[in-house]
mmCIF file of C-alpha atoms in Angstrom:
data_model
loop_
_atom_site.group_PDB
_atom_site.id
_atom_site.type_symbol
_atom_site.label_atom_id
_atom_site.label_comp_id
_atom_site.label_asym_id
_atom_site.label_seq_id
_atom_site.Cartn_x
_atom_site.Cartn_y
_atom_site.Cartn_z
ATOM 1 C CA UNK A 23 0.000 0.000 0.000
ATOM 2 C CA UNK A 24 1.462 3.128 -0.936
ATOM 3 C CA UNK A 25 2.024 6.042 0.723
ATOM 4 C CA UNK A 26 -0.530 8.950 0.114
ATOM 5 C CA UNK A 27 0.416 11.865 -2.350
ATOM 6 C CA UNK A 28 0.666 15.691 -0.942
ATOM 7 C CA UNK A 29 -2.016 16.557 -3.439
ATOM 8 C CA UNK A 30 -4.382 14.062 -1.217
ATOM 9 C CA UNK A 31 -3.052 15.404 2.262
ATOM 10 C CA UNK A 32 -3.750 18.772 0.862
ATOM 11 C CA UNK A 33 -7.468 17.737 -0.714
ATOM 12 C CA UNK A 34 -8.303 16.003 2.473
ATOM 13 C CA UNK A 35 -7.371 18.811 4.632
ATOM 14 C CA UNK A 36 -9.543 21.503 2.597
ATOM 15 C CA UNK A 37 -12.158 18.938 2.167
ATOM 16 C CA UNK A 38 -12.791 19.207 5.993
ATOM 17 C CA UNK A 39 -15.091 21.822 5.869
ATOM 18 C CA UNK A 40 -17.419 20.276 3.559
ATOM 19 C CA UNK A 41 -18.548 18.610 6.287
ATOM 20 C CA UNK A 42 -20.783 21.783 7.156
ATOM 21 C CA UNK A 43 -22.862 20.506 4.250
ATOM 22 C CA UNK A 44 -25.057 19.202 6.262
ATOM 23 C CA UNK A 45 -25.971 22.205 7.744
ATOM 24 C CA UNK A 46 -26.968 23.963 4.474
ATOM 25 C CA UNK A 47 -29.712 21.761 4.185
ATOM 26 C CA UNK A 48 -30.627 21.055 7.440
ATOM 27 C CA UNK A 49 -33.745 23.070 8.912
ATOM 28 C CA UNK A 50 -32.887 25.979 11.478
ATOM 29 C CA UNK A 51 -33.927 24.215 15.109
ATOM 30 C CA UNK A 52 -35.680 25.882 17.495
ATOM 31 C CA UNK A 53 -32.783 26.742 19.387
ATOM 32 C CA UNK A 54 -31.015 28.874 16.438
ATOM 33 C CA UNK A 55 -34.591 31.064 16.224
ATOM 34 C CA UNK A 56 -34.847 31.847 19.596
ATOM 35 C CA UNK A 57 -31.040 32.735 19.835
ATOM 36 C CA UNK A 58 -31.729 34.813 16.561
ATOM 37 C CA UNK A 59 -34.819 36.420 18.468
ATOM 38 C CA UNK A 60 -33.028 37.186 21.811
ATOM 39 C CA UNK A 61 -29.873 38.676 20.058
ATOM 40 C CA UNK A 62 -32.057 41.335 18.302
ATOM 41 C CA UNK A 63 -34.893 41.438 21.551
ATOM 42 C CA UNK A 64 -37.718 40.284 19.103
ATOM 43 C CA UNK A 65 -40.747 38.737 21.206
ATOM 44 C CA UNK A 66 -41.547 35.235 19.526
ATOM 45 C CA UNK A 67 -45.156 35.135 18.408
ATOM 46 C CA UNK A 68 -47.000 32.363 15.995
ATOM 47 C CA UNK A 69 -46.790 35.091 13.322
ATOM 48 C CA UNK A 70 -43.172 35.526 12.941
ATOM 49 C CA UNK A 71 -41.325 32.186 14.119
ATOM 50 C CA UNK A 72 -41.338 31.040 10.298
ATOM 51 C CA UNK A 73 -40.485 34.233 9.218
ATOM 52 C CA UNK A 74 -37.042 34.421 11.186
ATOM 53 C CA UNK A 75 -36.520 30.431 10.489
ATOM 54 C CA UNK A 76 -36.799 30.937 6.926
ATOM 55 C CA UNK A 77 -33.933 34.202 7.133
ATOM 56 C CA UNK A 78 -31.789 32.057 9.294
ATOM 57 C CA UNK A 79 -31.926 29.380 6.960
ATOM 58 C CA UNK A 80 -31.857 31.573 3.569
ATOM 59 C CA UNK A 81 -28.232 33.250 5.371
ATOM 60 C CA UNK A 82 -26.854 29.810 6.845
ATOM 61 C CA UNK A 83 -26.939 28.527 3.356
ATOM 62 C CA UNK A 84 -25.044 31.042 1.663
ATOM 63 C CA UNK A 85 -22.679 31.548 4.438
ATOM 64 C CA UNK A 86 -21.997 27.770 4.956
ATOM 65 C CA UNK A 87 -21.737 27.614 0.767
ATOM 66 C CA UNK A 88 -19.308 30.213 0.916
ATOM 67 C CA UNK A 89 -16.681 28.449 3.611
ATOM 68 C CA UNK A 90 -17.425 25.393 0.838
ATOM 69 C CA UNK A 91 -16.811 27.457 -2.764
ATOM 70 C CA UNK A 92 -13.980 28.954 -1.311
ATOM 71 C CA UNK A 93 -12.711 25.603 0.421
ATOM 72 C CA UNK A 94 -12.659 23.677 -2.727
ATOM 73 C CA UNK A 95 -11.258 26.538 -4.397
ATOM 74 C CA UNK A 96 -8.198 26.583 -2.608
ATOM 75 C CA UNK A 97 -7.959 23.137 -2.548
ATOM 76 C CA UNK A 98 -7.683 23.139 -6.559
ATOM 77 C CA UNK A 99 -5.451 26.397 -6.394
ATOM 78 C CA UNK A 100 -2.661 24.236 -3.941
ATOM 79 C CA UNK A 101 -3.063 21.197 -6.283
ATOM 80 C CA UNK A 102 -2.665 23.032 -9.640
ATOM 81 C CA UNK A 103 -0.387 25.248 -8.854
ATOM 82 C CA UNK A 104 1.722 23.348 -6.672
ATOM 83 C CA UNK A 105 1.967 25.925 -3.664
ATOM 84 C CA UNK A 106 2.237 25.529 -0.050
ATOM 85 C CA UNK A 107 -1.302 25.667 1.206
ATOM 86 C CA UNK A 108 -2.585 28.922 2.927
ATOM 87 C CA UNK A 109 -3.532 29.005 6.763
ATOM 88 C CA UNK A 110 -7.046 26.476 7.037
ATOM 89 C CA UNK A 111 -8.779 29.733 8.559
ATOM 90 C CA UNK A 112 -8.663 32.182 5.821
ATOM 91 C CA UNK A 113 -10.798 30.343 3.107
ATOM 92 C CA UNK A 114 -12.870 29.161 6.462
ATOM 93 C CA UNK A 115 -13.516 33.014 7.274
ATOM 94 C CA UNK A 116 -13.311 34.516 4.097
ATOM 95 C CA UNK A 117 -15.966 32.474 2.682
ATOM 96 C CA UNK A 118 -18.047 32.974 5.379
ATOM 97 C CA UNK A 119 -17.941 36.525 5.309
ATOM 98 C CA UNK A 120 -18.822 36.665 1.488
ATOM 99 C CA UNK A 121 -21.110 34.273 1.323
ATOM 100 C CA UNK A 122 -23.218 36.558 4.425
ATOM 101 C CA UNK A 123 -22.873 39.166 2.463
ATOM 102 C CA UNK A 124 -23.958 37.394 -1.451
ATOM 103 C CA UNK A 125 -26.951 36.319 1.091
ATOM 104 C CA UNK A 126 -28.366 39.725 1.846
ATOM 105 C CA UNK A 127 -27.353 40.996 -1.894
ATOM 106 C CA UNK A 128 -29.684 38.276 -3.506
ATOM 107 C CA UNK A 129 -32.186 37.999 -0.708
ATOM 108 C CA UNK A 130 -35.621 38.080 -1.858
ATOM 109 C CA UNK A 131 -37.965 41.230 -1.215
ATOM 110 C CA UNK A 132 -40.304 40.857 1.319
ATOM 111 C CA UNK A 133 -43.809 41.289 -0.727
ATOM 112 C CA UNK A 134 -46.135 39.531 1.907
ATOM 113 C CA UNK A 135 -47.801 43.441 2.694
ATOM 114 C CA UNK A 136 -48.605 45.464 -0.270
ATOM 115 C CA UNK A 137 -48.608 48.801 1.733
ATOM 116 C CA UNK A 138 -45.889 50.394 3.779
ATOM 117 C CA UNK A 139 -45.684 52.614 6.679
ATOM 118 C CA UNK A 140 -45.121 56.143 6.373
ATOM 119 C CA UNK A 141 -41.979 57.289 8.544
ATOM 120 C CA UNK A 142 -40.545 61.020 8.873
ATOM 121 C CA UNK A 143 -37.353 59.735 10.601
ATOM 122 C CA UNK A 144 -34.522 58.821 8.108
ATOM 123 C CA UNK A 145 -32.797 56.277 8.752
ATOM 124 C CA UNK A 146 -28.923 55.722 8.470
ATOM 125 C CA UNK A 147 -26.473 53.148 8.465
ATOM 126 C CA UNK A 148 -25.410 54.474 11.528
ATOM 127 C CA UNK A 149 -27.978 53.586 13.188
ATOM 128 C CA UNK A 150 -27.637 49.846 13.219
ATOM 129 C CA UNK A 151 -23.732 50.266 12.873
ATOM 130 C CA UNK A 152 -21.521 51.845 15.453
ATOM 131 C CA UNK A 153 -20.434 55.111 13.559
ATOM 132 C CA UNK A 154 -16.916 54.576 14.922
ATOM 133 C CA UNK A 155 -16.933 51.265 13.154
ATOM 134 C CA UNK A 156 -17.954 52.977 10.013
ATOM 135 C CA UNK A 157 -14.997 55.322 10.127
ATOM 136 C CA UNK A 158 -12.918 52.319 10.973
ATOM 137 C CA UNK A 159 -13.871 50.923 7.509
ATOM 138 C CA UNK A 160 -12.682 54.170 5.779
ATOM 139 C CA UNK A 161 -9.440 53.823 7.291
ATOM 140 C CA UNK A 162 -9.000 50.201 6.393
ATOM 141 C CA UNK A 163 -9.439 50.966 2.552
ATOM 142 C CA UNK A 164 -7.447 53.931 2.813
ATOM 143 C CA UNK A 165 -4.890 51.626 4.115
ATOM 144 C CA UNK A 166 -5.668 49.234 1.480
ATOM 145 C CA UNK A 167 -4.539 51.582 -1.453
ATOM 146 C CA UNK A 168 -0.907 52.661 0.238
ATOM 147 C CA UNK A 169 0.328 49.527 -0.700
ATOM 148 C CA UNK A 170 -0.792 49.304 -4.114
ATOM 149 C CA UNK A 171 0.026 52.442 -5.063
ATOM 150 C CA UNK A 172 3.459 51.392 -3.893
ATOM 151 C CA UNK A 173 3.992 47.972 -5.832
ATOM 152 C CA UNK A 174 2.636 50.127 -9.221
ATOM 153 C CA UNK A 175 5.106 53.067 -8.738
ATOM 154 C CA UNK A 176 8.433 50.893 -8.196
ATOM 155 C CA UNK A 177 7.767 48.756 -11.026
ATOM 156 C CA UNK A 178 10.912 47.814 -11.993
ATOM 157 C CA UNK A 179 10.155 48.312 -15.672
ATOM 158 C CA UNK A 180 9.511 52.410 -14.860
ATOM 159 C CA UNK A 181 13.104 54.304 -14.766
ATOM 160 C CA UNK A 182 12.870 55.798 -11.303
ATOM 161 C CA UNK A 183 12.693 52.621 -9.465
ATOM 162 C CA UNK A 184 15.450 50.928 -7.488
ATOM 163 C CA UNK A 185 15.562 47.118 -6.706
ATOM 164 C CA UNK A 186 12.195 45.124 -7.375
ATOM 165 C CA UNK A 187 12.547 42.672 -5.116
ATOM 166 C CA UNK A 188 13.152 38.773 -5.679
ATOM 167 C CA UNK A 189 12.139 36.758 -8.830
ATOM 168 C CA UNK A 190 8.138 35.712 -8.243
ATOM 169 C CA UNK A 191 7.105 37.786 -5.390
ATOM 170 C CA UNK A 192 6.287 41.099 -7.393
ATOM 171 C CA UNK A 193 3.029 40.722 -8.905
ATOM 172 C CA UNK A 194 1.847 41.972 -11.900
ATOM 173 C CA UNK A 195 0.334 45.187 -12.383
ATOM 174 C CA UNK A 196 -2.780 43.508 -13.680
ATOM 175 C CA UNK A 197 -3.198 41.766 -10.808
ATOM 176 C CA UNK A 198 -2.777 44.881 -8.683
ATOM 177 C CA UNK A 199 -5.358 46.838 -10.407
ATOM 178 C CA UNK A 200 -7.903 43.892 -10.524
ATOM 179 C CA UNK A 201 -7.391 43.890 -6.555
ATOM 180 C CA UNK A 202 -7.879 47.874 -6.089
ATOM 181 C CA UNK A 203 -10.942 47.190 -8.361
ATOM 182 C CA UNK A 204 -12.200 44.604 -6.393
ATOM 183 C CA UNK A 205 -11.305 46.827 -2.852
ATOM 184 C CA UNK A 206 -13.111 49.748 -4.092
ATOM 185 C CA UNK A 207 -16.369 47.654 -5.218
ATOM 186 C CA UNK A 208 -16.706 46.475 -1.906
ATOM 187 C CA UNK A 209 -16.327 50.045 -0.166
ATOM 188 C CA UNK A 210 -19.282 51.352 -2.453
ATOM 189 C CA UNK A 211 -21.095 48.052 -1.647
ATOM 190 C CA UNK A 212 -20.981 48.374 1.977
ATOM 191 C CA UNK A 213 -21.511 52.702 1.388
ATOM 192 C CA UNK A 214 -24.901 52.552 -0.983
ATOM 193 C CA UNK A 215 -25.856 48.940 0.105
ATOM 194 C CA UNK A 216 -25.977 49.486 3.486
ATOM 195 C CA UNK A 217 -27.689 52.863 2.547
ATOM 196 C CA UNK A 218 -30.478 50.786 0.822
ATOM 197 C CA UNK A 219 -31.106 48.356 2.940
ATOM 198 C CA UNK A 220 -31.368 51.276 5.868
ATOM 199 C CA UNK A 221 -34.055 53.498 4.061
ATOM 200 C CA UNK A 222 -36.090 50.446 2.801
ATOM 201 C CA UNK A 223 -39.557 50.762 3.048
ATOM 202 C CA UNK A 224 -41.306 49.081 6.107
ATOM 203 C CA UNK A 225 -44.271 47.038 4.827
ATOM 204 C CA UNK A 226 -47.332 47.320 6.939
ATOM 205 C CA UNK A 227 -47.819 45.073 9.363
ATOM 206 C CA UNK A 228 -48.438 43.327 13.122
ATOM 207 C CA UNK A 229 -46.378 44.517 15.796
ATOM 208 C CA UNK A 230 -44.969 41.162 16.452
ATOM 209 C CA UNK A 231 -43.852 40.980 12.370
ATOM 210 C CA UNK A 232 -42.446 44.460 12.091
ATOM 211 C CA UNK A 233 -40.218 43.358 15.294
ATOM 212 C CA UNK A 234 -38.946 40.192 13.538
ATOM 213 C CA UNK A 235 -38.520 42.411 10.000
ATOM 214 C CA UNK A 236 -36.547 45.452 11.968
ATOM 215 C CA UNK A 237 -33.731 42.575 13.595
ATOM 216 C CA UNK A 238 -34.293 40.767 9.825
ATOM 217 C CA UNK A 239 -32.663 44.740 8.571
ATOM 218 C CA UNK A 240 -30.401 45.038 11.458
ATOM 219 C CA UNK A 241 -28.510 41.693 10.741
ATOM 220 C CA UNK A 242 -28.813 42.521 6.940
ATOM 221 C CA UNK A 243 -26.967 45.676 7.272
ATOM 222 C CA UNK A 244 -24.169 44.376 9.883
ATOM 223 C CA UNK A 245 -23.274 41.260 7.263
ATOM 224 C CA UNK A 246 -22.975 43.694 4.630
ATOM 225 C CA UNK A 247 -20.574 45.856 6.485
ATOM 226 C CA UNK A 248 -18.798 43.328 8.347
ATOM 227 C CA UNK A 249 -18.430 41.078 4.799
ATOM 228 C CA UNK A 250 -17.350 44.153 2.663
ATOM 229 C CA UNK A 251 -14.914 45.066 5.516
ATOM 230 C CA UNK A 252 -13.434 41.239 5.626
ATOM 231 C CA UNK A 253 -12.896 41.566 2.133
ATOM 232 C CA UNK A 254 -10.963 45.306 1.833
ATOM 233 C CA UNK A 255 -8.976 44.069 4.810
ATOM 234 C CA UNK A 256 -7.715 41.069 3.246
ATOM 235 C CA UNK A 257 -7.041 42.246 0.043
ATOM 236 C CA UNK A 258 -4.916 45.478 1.885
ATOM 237 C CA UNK A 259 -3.061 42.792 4.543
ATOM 238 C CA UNK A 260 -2.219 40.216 0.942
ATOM 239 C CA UNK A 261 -1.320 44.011 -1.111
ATOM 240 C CA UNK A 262 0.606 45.561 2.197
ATOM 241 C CA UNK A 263 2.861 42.083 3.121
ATOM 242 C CA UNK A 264 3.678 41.912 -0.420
ATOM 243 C CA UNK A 265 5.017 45.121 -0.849
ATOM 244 C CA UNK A 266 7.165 45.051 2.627
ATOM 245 C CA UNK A 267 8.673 41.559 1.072
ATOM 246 C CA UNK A 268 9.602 43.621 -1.650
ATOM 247 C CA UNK A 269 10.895 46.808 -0.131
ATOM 248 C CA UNK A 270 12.938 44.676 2.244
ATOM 249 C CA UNK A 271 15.012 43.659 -0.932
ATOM 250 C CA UNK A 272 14.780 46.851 -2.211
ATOM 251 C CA UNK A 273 16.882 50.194 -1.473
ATOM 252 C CA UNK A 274 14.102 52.166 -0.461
ATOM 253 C CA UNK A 275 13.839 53.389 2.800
ATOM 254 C CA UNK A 276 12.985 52.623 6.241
ATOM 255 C CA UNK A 277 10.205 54.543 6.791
ATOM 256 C CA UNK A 278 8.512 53.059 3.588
ATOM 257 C CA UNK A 279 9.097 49.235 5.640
ATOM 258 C CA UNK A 280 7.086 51.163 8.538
ATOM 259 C CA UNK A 281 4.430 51.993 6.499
ATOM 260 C CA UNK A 282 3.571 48.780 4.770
ATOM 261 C CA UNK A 283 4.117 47.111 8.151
ATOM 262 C CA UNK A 284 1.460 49.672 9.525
ATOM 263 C CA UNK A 285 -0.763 48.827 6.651
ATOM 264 C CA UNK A 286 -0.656 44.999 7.277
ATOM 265 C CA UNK A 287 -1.642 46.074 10.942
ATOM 266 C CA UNK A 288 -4.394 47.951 10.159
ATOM 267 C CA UNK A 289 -5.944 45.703 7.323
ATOM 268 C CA UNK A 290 -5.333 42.778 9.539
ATOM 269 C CA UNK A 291 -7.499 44.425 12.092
ATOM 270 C CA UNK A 292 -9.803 45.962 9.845
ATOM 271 C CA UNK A 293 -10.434 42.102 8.415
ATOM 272 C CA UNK A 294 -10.903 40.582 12.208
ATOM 273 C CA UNK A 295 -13.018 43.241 12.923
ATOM 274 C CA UNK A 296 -15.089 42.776 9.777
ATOM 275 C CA UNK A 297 -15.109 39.108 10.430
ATOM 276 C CA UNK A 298 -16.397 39.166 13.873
ATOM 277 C CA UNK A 299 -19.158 41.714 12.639
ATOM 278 C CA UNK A 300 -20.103 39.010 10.347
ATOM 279 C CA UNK A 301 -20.086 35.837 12.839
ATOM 280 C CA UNK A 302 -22.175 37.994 15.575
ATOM 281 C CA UNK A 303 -25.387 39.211 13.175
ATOM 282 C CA UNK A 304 -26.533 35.443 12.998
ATOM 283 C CA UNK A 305 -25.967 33.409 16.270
ATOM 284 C CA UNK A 306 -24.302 30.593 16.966
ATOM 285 C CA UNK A 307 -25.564 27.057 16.213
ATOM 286 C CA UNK A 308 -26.777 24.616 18.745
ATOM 287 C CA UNK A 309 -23.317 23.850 19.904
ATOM 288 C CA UNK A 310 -23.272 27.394 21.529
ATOM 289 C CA UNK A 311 -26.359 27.515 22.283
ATOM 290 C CA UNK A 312 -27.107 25.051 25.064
ATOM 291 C CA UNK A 313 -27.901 27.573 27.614
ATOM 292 C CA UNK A 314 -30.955 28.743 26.162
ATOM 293 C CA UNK A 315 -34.253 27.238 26.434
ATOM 294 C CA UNK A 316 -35.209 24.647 24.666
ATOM 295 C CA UNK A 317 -39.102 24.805 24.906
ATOM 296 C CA UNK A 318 -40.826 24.246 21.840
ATOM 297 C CA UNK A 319 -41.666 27.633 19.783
ATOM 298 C CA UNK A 320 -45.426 29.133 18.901
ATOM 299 C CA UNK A 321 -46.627 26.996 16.264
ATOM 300 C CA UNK A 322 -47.774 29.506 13.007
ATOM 301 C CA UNK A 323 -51.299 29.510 12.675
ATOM 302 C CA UNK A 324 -53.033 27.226 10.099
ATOM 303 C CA UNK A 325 -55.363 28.916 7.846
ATOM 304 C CA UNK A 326 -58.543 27.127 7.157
#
């Protein structure tokens, strides 16, 4: 019996996470609504337990099929390319993070009430994000562009550049660009998304459904923030330790190494931040859980 290949060590170890399959399909228990509804303080009623099941399930999906897209992904990126593999918890929590947001971008409209409520109060992004964390996200993408702007200006096929760095770390300008591109589609996504899904009309309904449909917006507009601010971060901290590989072969200066090194630090934080936004809008599954009742839930009502 022979000894297994690294491309199988490498396909089993990504294939771990498929395991949360089962969880895509499986029906949100009891326990994950009533976590859901004391997160966001929404009283559980027969009118509204199916409505936050059927969110919780819609978002599980598409957050648990992004840690699997982006799984596999890597798995085929090691094998073809013959790399070492990258830390398990990046495709783990990057997938996560855009599959949460994907979820609220392709969420159906609610269309169960025809008319909407009339409101004179505008409402913001700040109000269901903490403003600070909104400037926080500024900062990160800011941060995000320092590096790139570096790695275009000391290409090493422009005259006024020194040393490039070693063979096969600088990457090409394309690939720079595409990243920026990428960076800034998120920023407006999380600016005029979160906007949207803020000032979206309330459709007229019972108390106990206009509860479950303001926490239904609340965790909407924290998974687009958090996920858009996952993704800047990580593509500043893979832009920012990139260029400080390079300038530390370069003949550039000090200060410049400080800089990309404060970059990395910031987008590093920026992407835990925006990660930990993302993991707290939905709560945990049963496993952290336990400590909440497990009574069985209002039944809806059945129309005859």
């Amino acid at each position: 019996m022979g000894v297994a290949g690294p491309e199988f060590l490498i396909a089993l170890f990504y294939a771990v996470p498929l395991l949360f399959v089962w969880l895509m399909v499986r029906r949100p228990s009891n326990r994950s609504v009533a976590a859901f509804a004391k997160t966001y303080s929404v009283p559980l009623t027969s009118h509204n337990v199916e409505q936050l099941r059927r969110y919780i399930r819609w978002t599980r999906r598409w957050r648990l099929g992004g840690v699997v897209a982006f799984n596999v992904f890597a798995a085929a990126y090691v094998i073809v390319t013959e790399r070492e593999p990258m830390h398990w918890a990046f495709p783990l929590v990057l997938g996560y993070s855009v599959g949460s947001l994907l979820a609220e971008l392709f969420r159906p409209v609610d269309r169960l009430a025809q008319t909407s409520i009339a409101t004179l109060s505008q409402r913001r992004i700040g109000d269901y994000v903490a403003p600070g964390f909104l400037i926080a996200v500024g900062v990160v993408f800011v941060a995000s562009l320092v590096p790139a702007g570096y790695l275009l200006l000391t290409n090493p096929q422009r005259p006024w550049t020194g040393r490039a760095g070693p063979p096969g770390v600088r990457p090409q300008d394309w690939y720079v660009i595409a990243l920026v591109a990428a960076s800034t589609v998120m920023a407006l996504v999380c600016r005029f998304g979160g906007r949207a899904l803020a000032q979206t009309s309330v459709p007229a309904d019972t108390t106990d459904r206009q509860a479950a449909r303001h926490a239904i917006r609340s965790a909407a507009i924290m998974s687009v923030v958090g996920g858009t601010t996952m993704v800047i971060g990580a593509i500043g901290a893979r832009l920012a330790g990139t260029a400080t590989t390079i300038n530390s072969f370069g003949a550039h200066s000090s200060s410049m190494s400080w800089l990309m090194t404060l970059c990395v630090f910031i987008c590093g934080l920026g992407a835990f931040g925006g990660a930990i936004l993302t993991l707290t809008t939905i709560p945990r599954f049963a496993l952290f859980t336990g400590a909440l009742p497990s009574v069985p839930l209002p039944e809806p009502p059945v129309e005859v």
